[in-house]
Amino acid sequence: MNASVRRWKTTTATLLRTATLALLATSAVAGLATGPALAADGDVAWTVRTASNSYGAARSSYSYNVNPGGVVEDEMVVANRGKAPLKLSVYAADGFTTEAGQLDLLPRDKTSTAIGAWARAGTGSVAIQPGKTAQVPFTISVPENATPGDYVGGILTSLTQAEQAEGINVDRRLGIRIKLRVGGELKPSLAIDDLHVTYGGTFNPFSKGDATVSYTIRNTGNAALAGKQAVSVSGPFGSLRVKAGGISAPPELLPGESWKVTVPVHGVAPTARLAATATLTPLLSDASGSITPLKPVQVTAHGWALPWMLVLVLVVLIAVLVGALLYRRRNRVARKAREDARVRDAVEQALRGQEA
């Protein structure tokens, strides 16, 4: 095995290991775990949870409403559940929605511009003995010129270990989500872009087929928004309308993020011209967790749904009809030519008889 192949395999193993660990951290940061989030690998195990204080007890994540220039002070509790002492790095990072629809945090080598830049832990690292816990304070200082709206990030603990067998370093991350709403005018808004509908017919010209409706949801406002979707497909003038069922809800999108949606619609009649309508109801959450539905957004696009077998049959029938008409026309022309020839012959014979 040459050196380039060995380097390729090592890089691949590194990426796979990093991706696996990122999924572990994502579930904790997104607040999907019930109870304290746990990171474990052999004898290494620790948990993180929110501290109980004036902001509340047994919080699953951090959520604040702060005006520009405001400051938040809070704490995270880190516990060593393993058998060996731990020294963990502590830092903050901006959040983003992955292609799988989960919340993740930027790695430490990526530059954060919001919560990851505004939040500072009281210590850059924390050492914890087995069976012990540590309170890690952190402060969020919102700039005076911060744009109103929602920001999402997290406070993270990190442990980097060397994998002797593979010769790589593995970074295990575990943290808690921070959602921050900066005071000012809130402009929640979702848009539907690039709506398309395509039709997949059947060989039976009288049976129904499947349509596929695709579009992109964009968060064009300054608030984090979830949404409820509805999709329908109809023929001309709204006839034979069919509604799509079982549409998965999109993830909560942060301002500026987008999400691609593909929805199958079954039992659509081939009515030559289809109208696909997507309706999106934005859902706005407040700090208490209550959800408010906003004014729905509705977009319609058109596409073709031709019954190709029926079209083929019609084309053949038209071709046969045209052929028959042309044949009859040729016969009429030929008969007229023969009749004209007989008349000319008769006239010539009559003239010759008179001359004689």
CSV table of C-alpha atoms in Angstrom, one decimal:
chain,number,residue,atom,x,y,z
A,1,MET,CA,0.0,0.0,0.0
A,2,ASN,CA,1.6,3.3,-1.0
A,3,ALA,CA,1.7,6.4,1.2
A,4,SER,CA,-1.1,8.3,-0.6
A,5,VAL,CA,-3.5,5.5,-0.1
A,6,ARG,CA,-2.6,5.3,3.6
A,7,ARG,CA,-3.1,9.1,4.0
A,8,TRP,CA,-6.5,8.8,2.2
A,9,LYS,CA,-7.7,6.0,4.6
A,10,THR,CA,-6.5,7.9,7.6
A,11,THR,CA,-8.3,11.1,6.5
A,12,THR,CA,-11.5,9.1,5.8
A,13,ALA,CA,-11.4,7.5,9.3
A,14,THR,CA,-10.9,10.9,10.8
A,15,LEU,CA,-13.9,12.4,9.0
A,16,LEU,CA,-16.1,9.4,9.9
A,17,ARG,CA,-15.1,9.6,13.6
A,18,THR,CA,-15.7,13.3,13.7
A,19,ALA,CA,-19.1,13.0,12.1
A,20,THR,CA,-20.2,10.3,14.6
A,21,LEU,CA,-19.1,12.5,17.5
A,22,ALA,CA,-20.8,15.5,16.0
A,23,LEU,CA,-24.1,13.6,16.0
A,24,LEU,CA,-23.7,12.9,19.7
A,25,ALA,CA,-23.0,16.5,20.5
A,26,THR,CA,-25.9,17.7,18.2
A,27,SER,CA,-28.6,15.7,20.1
A,28,ALA,CA,-27.5,17.3,23.4
A,29,VAL,CA,-27.0,20.8,22.1
A,30,ALA,CA,-30.4,20.7,20.4
A,31,GLY,CA,-32.1,19.8,23.7
A,32,LEU,CA,-33.3,16.5,22.4
A,33,ALA,CA,-32.1,14.5,25.3
A,34,THR,CA,-34.3,14.1,28.4
A,35,GLY,CA,-32.5,15.0,31.6
A,36,PRO,CA,-28.8,15.8,31.7
A,37,ALA,CA,-27.0,15.2,28.5
A,38,LEU,CA,-24.3,12.5,28.7
A,39,ALA,CA,-21.1,12.0,26.8
A,40,ALA,CA,-19.5,8.6,27.4
A,41,ASP,CA,-16.7,6.5,25.9
A,42,GLY,CA,-15.2,3.8,28.0
A,43,ASP,CA,-14.1,5.2,31.3
A,44,VAL,CA,-14.7,8.8,30.1
A,45,ALA,CA,-18.1,10.2,30.9
A,46,TRP,CA,-19.5,13.5,31.9
A,47,THR,CA,-22.9,15.3,31.9
A,48,VAL,CA,-24.0,18.9,31.5
A,49,ARG,CA,-27.1,20.6,32.7
A,50,THR,CA,-28.5,24.0,33.4
A,51,ALA,CA,-28.1,25.5,36.9
A,52,SER,CA,-31.1,26.2,39.1
A,53,ASN,CA,-31.3,29.9,39.7
A,54,SER,CA,-33.5,32.9,39.2
A,55,TYR,CA,-34.0,32.0,35.6
A,56,GLY,CA,-35.6,28.7,36.6
A,57,ALA,CA,-35.0,25.1,37.7
A,58,ALA,CA,-34.6,22.0,35.6
A,59,ARG,CA,-34.4,23.9,32.3
A,60,SER,CA,-33.7,21.9,29.2
A,61,SER,CA,-31.9,24.8,27.6
A,62,TYR,CA,-31.1,28.5,28.0
A,63,SER,CA,-33.6,31.1,26.7
A,64,TYR,CA,-33.4,34.9,27.3
A,65,ASN,CA,-35.0,38.1,26.2
A,66,VAL,CA,-32.4,40.9,26.2
A,67,ASN,CA,-32.3,44.4,24.9
A,68,PRO,CA,-29.3,45.7,22.9
A,69,GLY,CA,-26.5,46.5,25.3
A,70,GLY,CA,-27.9,44.1,27.9
A,71,VAL,CA,-26.0,41.5,29.9
A,72,VAL,CA,-27.0,38.0,31.0
A,73,GLU,CA,-25.2,36.0,33.6
A,74,ASP,CA,-25.9,32.3,34.1
A,75,GLU,CA,-24.2,29.0,34.9
A,76,MET,CA,-23.8,25.5,33.6
A,77,VAL,CA,-23.3,22.4,35.8
A,78,VAL,CA,-20.7,19.8,34.6
A,79,ALA,CA,-20.4,16.5,36.4
A,80,ASN,CA,-17.7,13.8,36.0
A,81,ARG,CA,-19.4,10.4,35.9
A,82,GLY,CA,-16.2,8.5,34.9
A,83,LYS,CA,-13.4,6.9,36.8
A,84,ALA,CA,-10.6,9.3,35.9
A,85,PRO,CA,-10.1,13.1,36.4
A,86,LEU,CA,-11.3,15.3,33.5
A,87,LYS,CA,-10.1,18.5,32.1
A,88,LEU,CA,-12.6,20.0,29.7
A,89,SER,CA,-12.4,23.0,27.5
A,90,VAL,CA,-15.3,25.4,27.7
A,91,TYR,CA,-16.4,27.8,25.0
A,92,ALA,CA,-19.4,29.2,23.1
A,93,ALA,CA,-20.4,28.9,19.4
A,94,ASP,CA,-23.1,30.0,17.0
A,95,GLY,CA,-25.7,27.5,16.0
A,96,PHE,CA,-27.0,26.4,12.6
A,97,THR,CA,-29.5,23.9,11.2
A,98,THR,CA,-27.9,20.9,9.4
A,99,GLU,CA,-29.2,19.2,6.3
A,100,ALA,CA,-30.7,16.6,8.5
A,101,GLY,CA,-32.8,19.2,10.2
A,102,GLN,CA,-30.9,19.2,13.5
A,103,LEU,CA,-29.3,22.0,15.4
A,104,ASP,CA,-25.5,21.9,15.5
A,105,LEU,CA,-22.8,24.3,16.7
A,106,LEU,CA,-19.9,25.6,14.8
A,107,PRO,CA,-16.6,23.9,15.5
A,108,ARG,CA,-14.0,25.8,17.6
A,109,ASP,CA,-11.9,26.7,14.5
A,110,LYS,CA,-14.8,28.4,12.8
A,111,THR,CA,-15.6,32.1,13.5
A,112,SER,CA,-18.8,32.9,15.4
A,113,THR,CA,-20.4,36.3,14.9
A,114,ALA,CA,-23.4,36.2,17.4
A,115,ILE,CA,-23.8,34.2,20.5
A,116,GLY,CA,-20.5,32.5,20.0
A,117,ALA,CA,-18.9,35.9,20.0
A,118,TRP,CA,-21.1,37.5,22.7
A,119,ALA,CA,-20.9,34.7,25.3
A,120,ARG,CA,-17.9,34.2,27.5
A,121,ALA,CA,-17.3,31.4,30.0
A,122,GLY,CA,-15.8,32.4,33.3
A,123,THR,CA,-13.0,29.9,32.6
A,124,GLY,CA,-11.6,28.5,29.4
A,125,SER,CA,-11.3,25.0,31.0
A,126,VAL,CA,-12.5,23.1,34.0
A,127,ALA,CA,-10.9,20.2,35.9
A,128,ILE,CA,-13.3,17.8,37.6
A,129,GLN,CA,-12.5,14.8,39.8
A,130,PRO,CA,-14.4,11.5,39.5
A,131,GLY,CA,-17.9,11.8,41.0
A,132,LYS,CA,-17.6,15.6,41.4
A,133,THR,CA,-19.4,18.5,39.8
A,134,ALA,CA,-18.4,22.0,38.8
A,135,GLN,CA,-20.4,25.2,38.3
A,136,VAL,CA,-19.2,27.0,35.1
A,137,PRO,CA,-20.4,30.6,35.0
A,138,PHE,CA,-20.8,32.4,31.7
A,139,THR,CA,-21.8,35.9,30.6
A,140,ILE,CA,-23.6,37.1,27.4
A,141,SER,CA,-22.9,40.7,26.6
A,142,VAL,CA,-25.2,41.9,23.7
A,143,PRO,CA,-23.7,44.7,21.7
A,144,GLU,CA,-25.5,48.1,21.6
A,145,ASN,CA,-25.9,47.8,17.8
A,146,ALA,CA,-27.2,44.2,17.8
A,147,THR,CA,-30.0,43.7,15.3
A,148,PRO,CA,-33.3,42.8,16.9
A,149,GLY,CA,-34.5,39.2,16.5
A,150,ASP,CA,-33.6,35.6,17.4
A,151,TYR,CA,-30.1,34.1,17.8
A,152,VAL,CA,-29.2,30.5,18.6
A,153,GLY,CA,-26.0,29.1,19.8
A,154,GLY,CA,-24.6,27.1,22.7
A,155,ILE,CA,-22.2,26.8,25.6
A,156,LEU,CA,-19.9,23.8,25.1
A,157,THR,CA,-17.6,21.4,26.9
A,158,SER,CA,-15.0,19.7,24.9
A,159,LEU,CA,-12.5,16.8,25.4
A,160,THR,CA,-9.8,16.1,22.9
A,161,GLN,CA,-8.2,12.7,23.0
A,162,ALA,CA,-5.6,11.0,20.9
A,163,GLU,CA,-6.6,7.7,19.2
A,164,GLN,CA,-3.3,5.7,19.4
A,165,ALA,CA,-4.5,3.0,17.0
A,166,GLU,CA,-5.4,5.4,14.2
A,167,GLY,CA,-3.0,8.2,15.0
A,168,ILE,CA,-5.7,11.0,15.1
A,169,ASN,CA,-7.2,13.3,17.6
A,170,VAL,CA,-10.9,13.0,18.5
A,171,ASP,CA,-12.9,15.9,19.8
A,172,ARG,CA,-15.9,15.0,21.9
A,173,ARG,CA,-18.3,17.9,22.5
A,174,LEU,CA,-21.2,18.2,24.8
A,175,GLY,CA,-23.2,21.4,25.4
A,176,ILE,CA,-26.5,23.2,25.9
A,177,ARG,CA,-28.5,25.3,23.5
A,178,ILE,CA,-28.8,29.1,24.1
A,179,LYS,CA,-31.7,30.9,22.4
A,180,LEU,CA,-31.5,34.7,22.7
A,181,ARG,CA,-34.1,37.2,21.5
A,182,VAL,CA,-32.8,40.7,21.2
A,183,GLY,CA,-35.4,43.4,21.9
A,184,GLY,CA,-36.7,45.6,19.1
A,185,GLU,CA,-39.2,45.2,16.3
A,186,LEU,CA,-39.8,41.5,15.6
A,187,LYS,CA,-40.5,40.7,12.0
A,188,PRO,CA,-41.2,37.0,11.7
A,189,SER,CA,-41.6,35.9,8.1
A,190,LEU,CA,-41.4,32.7,6.0
A,191,ALA,CA,-41.4,32.6,2.2
A,192,ILE,CA,-42.0,29.8,-0.4
A,193,ASP,CA,-39.6,29.9,-3.3
A,194,ASP,CA,-39.0,27.8,-6.5
A,195,LEU,CA,-42.4,25.9,-6.4
A,196,HIS,CA,-42.5,23.2,-9.1
A,197,VAL,CA,-44.9,20.3,-9.9
A,198,THR,CA,-44.1,17.3,-12.0
A,199,TYR,CA,-46.4,14.4,-13.0
A,200,GLY,CA,-45.7,10.8,-13.4
A,201,GLY,CA,-48.4,9.1,-15.5
A,202,THR,CA,-49.4,5.5,-16.1
A,203,PHE,CA,-49.9,3.4,-19.2
A,204,ASN,CA,-53.6,3.2,-18.5
A,205,PRO,CA,-55.0,6.5,-20.0
A,206,PHE,CA,-57.9,6.4,-17.7
A,207,SER,CA,-56.1,5.8,-14.4
A,208,LYS,CA,-54.6,8.3,-11.9
A,209,GLY,CA,-50.9,8.9,-11.3
A,210,ASP,CA,-48.5,10.6,-8.9
A,211,ALA,CA,-47.4,14.2,-8.8
A,212,THR,CA,-44.3,15.6,-7.0
A,213,VAL,CA,-44.4,19.1,-5.6
A,214,SER,CA,-41.1,20.7,-4.6
A,215,TYR,CA,-40.2,24.0,-3.2
A,216,THR,CA,-37.9,25.9,-0.8
A,217,ILE,CA,-38.8,27.4,2.6
A,218,ARG,CA,-36.8,30.5,3.5
A,219,ASN,CA,-36.8,32.4,6.7
A,220,THR,CA,-36.8,36.0,5.5
A,221,GLY,CA,-37.5,37.6,8.9
A,222,ASN,CA,-35.5,38.1,12.1
A,223,ALA,CA,-37.2,35.4,14.3
A,224,ALA,CA,-36.7,31.7,14.5
A,225,LEU,CA,-39.7,30.0,13.0
A,226,ALA,CA,-41.2,26.5,12.7
A,227,GLY,CA,-44.0,25.9,10.2
A,228,LYS,CA,-47.0,23.7,9.3
A,229,GLN,CA,-47.4,22.7,5.7
A,230,ALA,CA,-50.3,21.7,3.4
A,231,VAL,CA,-50.0,20.8,-0.3
A,232,SER,CA,-52.7,20.1,-2.8
A,233,VAL,CA,-52.9,19.4,-6.6
A,234,SER,CA,-55.9,20.2,-8.8
A,235,GLY,CA,-57.0,20.3,-12.4
A,236,PRO,CA,-58.3,23.3,-14.3
A,237,PHE,CA,-60.5,25.7,-12.3
A,238,GLY,CA,-59.7,23.8,-9.1
A,239,SER,CA,-61.3,20.5,-10.2
A,240,LEU,CA,-60.4,17.1,-8.9
A,241,ARG,CA,-58.3,18.5,-6.1
A,242,VAL,CA,-56.1,16.0,-4.2
A,243,LYS,CA,-54.5,16.8,-0.9
A,244,ALA,CA,-51.1,15.4,0.2
A,245,GLY,CA,-51.0,13.6,3.4
A,246,GLY,CA,-48.2,12.9,6.0
A,247,ILE,CA,-46.1,15.9,5.3
A,248,SER,CA,-43.1,16.1,7.7
A,249,ALA,CA,-42.8,19.4,9.5
A,250,PRO,CA,-39.8,21.5,8.6
A,251,PRO,CA,-37.2,22.2,11.4
A,252,GLU,CA,-37.2,25.5,13.2
A,253,LEU,CA,-35.3,27.7,10.8
A,254,LEU,CA,-33.1,30.5,12.0
A,255,PRO,CA,-33.2,33.9,10.3
A,256,GLY,CA,-31.6,33.6,6.8
A,257,GLU,CA,-31.8,29.8,6.7
A,258,SER,CA,-33.7,27.7,4.1
A,259,TRP,CA,-35.1,24.2,3.8
A,260,LYS,CA,-35.9,22.2,0.7
A,261,VAL,CA,-39.2,20.3,0.6
A,262,THR,CA,-40.3,17.5,-1.7
A,263,VAL,CA,-43.9,16.2,-1.3
A,264,PRO,CA,-45.5,13.3,-3.2
A,265,VAL,CA,-49.2,13.6,-4.1
A,266,HIS,CA,-50.9,10.3,-5.0
A,267,GLY,CA,-54.1,9.7,-7.0
A,268,VAL,CA,-53.8,12.7,-9.3
A,269,ALA,CA,-55.9,12.7,-12.5
A,270,PRO,CA,-54.1,13.5,-15.8
A,271,THR,CA,-56.1,16.7,-16.5
A,272,ALA,CA,-53.6,18.1,-19.0
A,273,ARG,CA,-52.9,21.2,-16.8
A,274,LEU,CA,-52.2,20.9,-13.1
A,275,ALA,CA,-52.1,23.5,-10.4
A,276,ALA,CA,-50.0,22.8,-7.3
A,277,THR,CA,-50.7,24.9,-4.2
A,278,ALA,CA,-48.4,25.0,-1.1
A,279,THR,CA,-49.6,26.6,2.1
A,280,LEU,CA,-47.2,27.4,4.9
A,281,THR,CA,-48.3,28.6,8.4
A,282,PRO,CA,-45.4,30.1,10.3
A,283,LEU,CA,-45.2,29.1,14.0
A,284,LEU,CA,-43.6,31.6,16.4
A,285,SER,CA,-42.4,30.5,19.9
A,286,ASP,CA,-41.9,32.8,22.8
A,287,ALA,CA,-39.6,32.4,25.8
A,288,SER,CA,-42.2,30.5,27.8
A,289,GLY,CA,-42.6,27.9,25.0
A,290,SER,CA,-46.0,29.0,23.8
A,291,ILE,CA,-46.6,28.8,20.0
A,292,THR,CA,-48.5,31.4,18.0
A,293,PRO,CA,-49.5,30.6,14.4
A,294,LEU,CA,-49.0,33.5,12.0
A,295,LYS,CA,-50.7,34.5,8.7
A,296,PRO,CA,-50.3,31.6,6.2
A,297,VAL,CA,-48.3,32.0,3.1
A,298,GLN,CA,-49.7,30.4,-0.1
A,299,VAL,CA,-48.1,29.9,-3.5
A,300,THR,CA,-49.4,28.2,-6.6
A,301,ALA,CA,-47.5,26.9,-9.7
A,302,HIS,CA,-48.6,25.0,-12.8
A,303,GLY,CA,-47.4,22.0,-14.7
A,304,TRP,CA,-48.5,19.6,-17.4
A,305,ALA,CA,-50.2,16.3,-16.7
A,306,LEU,CA,-50.8,14.7,-20.1
A,307,PRO,CA,-52.3,11.2,-20.4
A,308,TRP,CA,-49.6,10.1,-22.8
A,309,MET,CA,-51.3,6.8,-23.9
A,310,LEU,CA,-54.5,8.6,-24.6
A,311,VAL,CA,-52.6,11.3,-26.5
A,312,LEU,CA,-50.9,8.6,-28.5
A,313,VAL,CA,-54.2,7.0,-29.3
A,314,LEU,CA,-55.6,10.4,-30.4
A,315,VAL,CA,-52.6,11.1,-32.5
A,316,VAL,CA,-53.0,7.7,-34.3
A,317,LEU,CA,-56.7,8.3,-34.8
A,318,ILE,CA,-56.0,11.8,-36.2
A,319,ALA,CA,-53.3,10.3,-38.5
A,320,VAL,CA,-55.8,7.7,-39.8
A,321,LEU,CA,-58.5,10.3,-40.3
A,322,VAL,CA,-56.1,12.6,-42.2
A,323,GLY,CA,-54.9,9.7,-44.3
A,324,ALA,CA,-58.5,8.7,-45.1
A,325,LEU,CA,-59.4,12.3,-46.1
A,326,LEU,CA,-56.3,12.6,-48.3
A,327,TYR,CA,-57.1,9.2,-49.9
A,328,ARG,CA,-60.7,10.3,-50.6
A,329,ARG,CA,-59.4,13.6,-52.0
A,330,ARG,CA,-57.0,11.8,-54.3
A,331,ASN,CA,-59.8,9.5,-55.5
A,332,ARG,CA,-62.0,12.5,-56.3
A,333,VAL,CA,-59.3,14.3,-58.2
A,334,ALA,CA,-58.6,11.1,-60.2
A,335,ARG,CA,-62.3,10.6,-61.0
A,336,LYS,CA,-62.6,14.2,-62.1
A,337,ALA,CA,-59.6,13.8,-64.3
A,338,ARG,CA,-61.0,10.7,-66.0
A,339,GLU,CA,-64.4,12.4,-66.5
A,340,ASP,CA,-62.7,15.4,-68.0
A,341,ALA,CA,-60.8,13.2,-70.3
A,342,ARG,CA,-63.9,11.4,-71.5
A,343,VAL,CA,-65.6,14.7,-72.2
A,344,ARG,CA,-62.7,15.9,-74.2
A,345,ASP,CA,-62.7,12.7,-76.2
A,346,ALA,CA,-66.4,13.0,-76.9
A,347,VAL,CA,-66.1,16.6,-78.1
A,348,GLU,CA,-63.2,15.7,-80.4
A,349,GLN,CA,-65.1,12.9,-81.9
A,350,ALA,CA,-68.1,15.1,-82.5
A,351,LEU,CA,-66.0,17.7,-84.2
A,352,ARG,CA,-64.4,15.2,-86.5
A,353,GLY,CA,-67.8,13.9,-87.5
A,354,GLN,CA,-69.0,17.3,-88.6
A,355,GLU,CA,-65.9,17.9,-90.7
A,356,ALA,CA,-66.4,14.6,-92.5
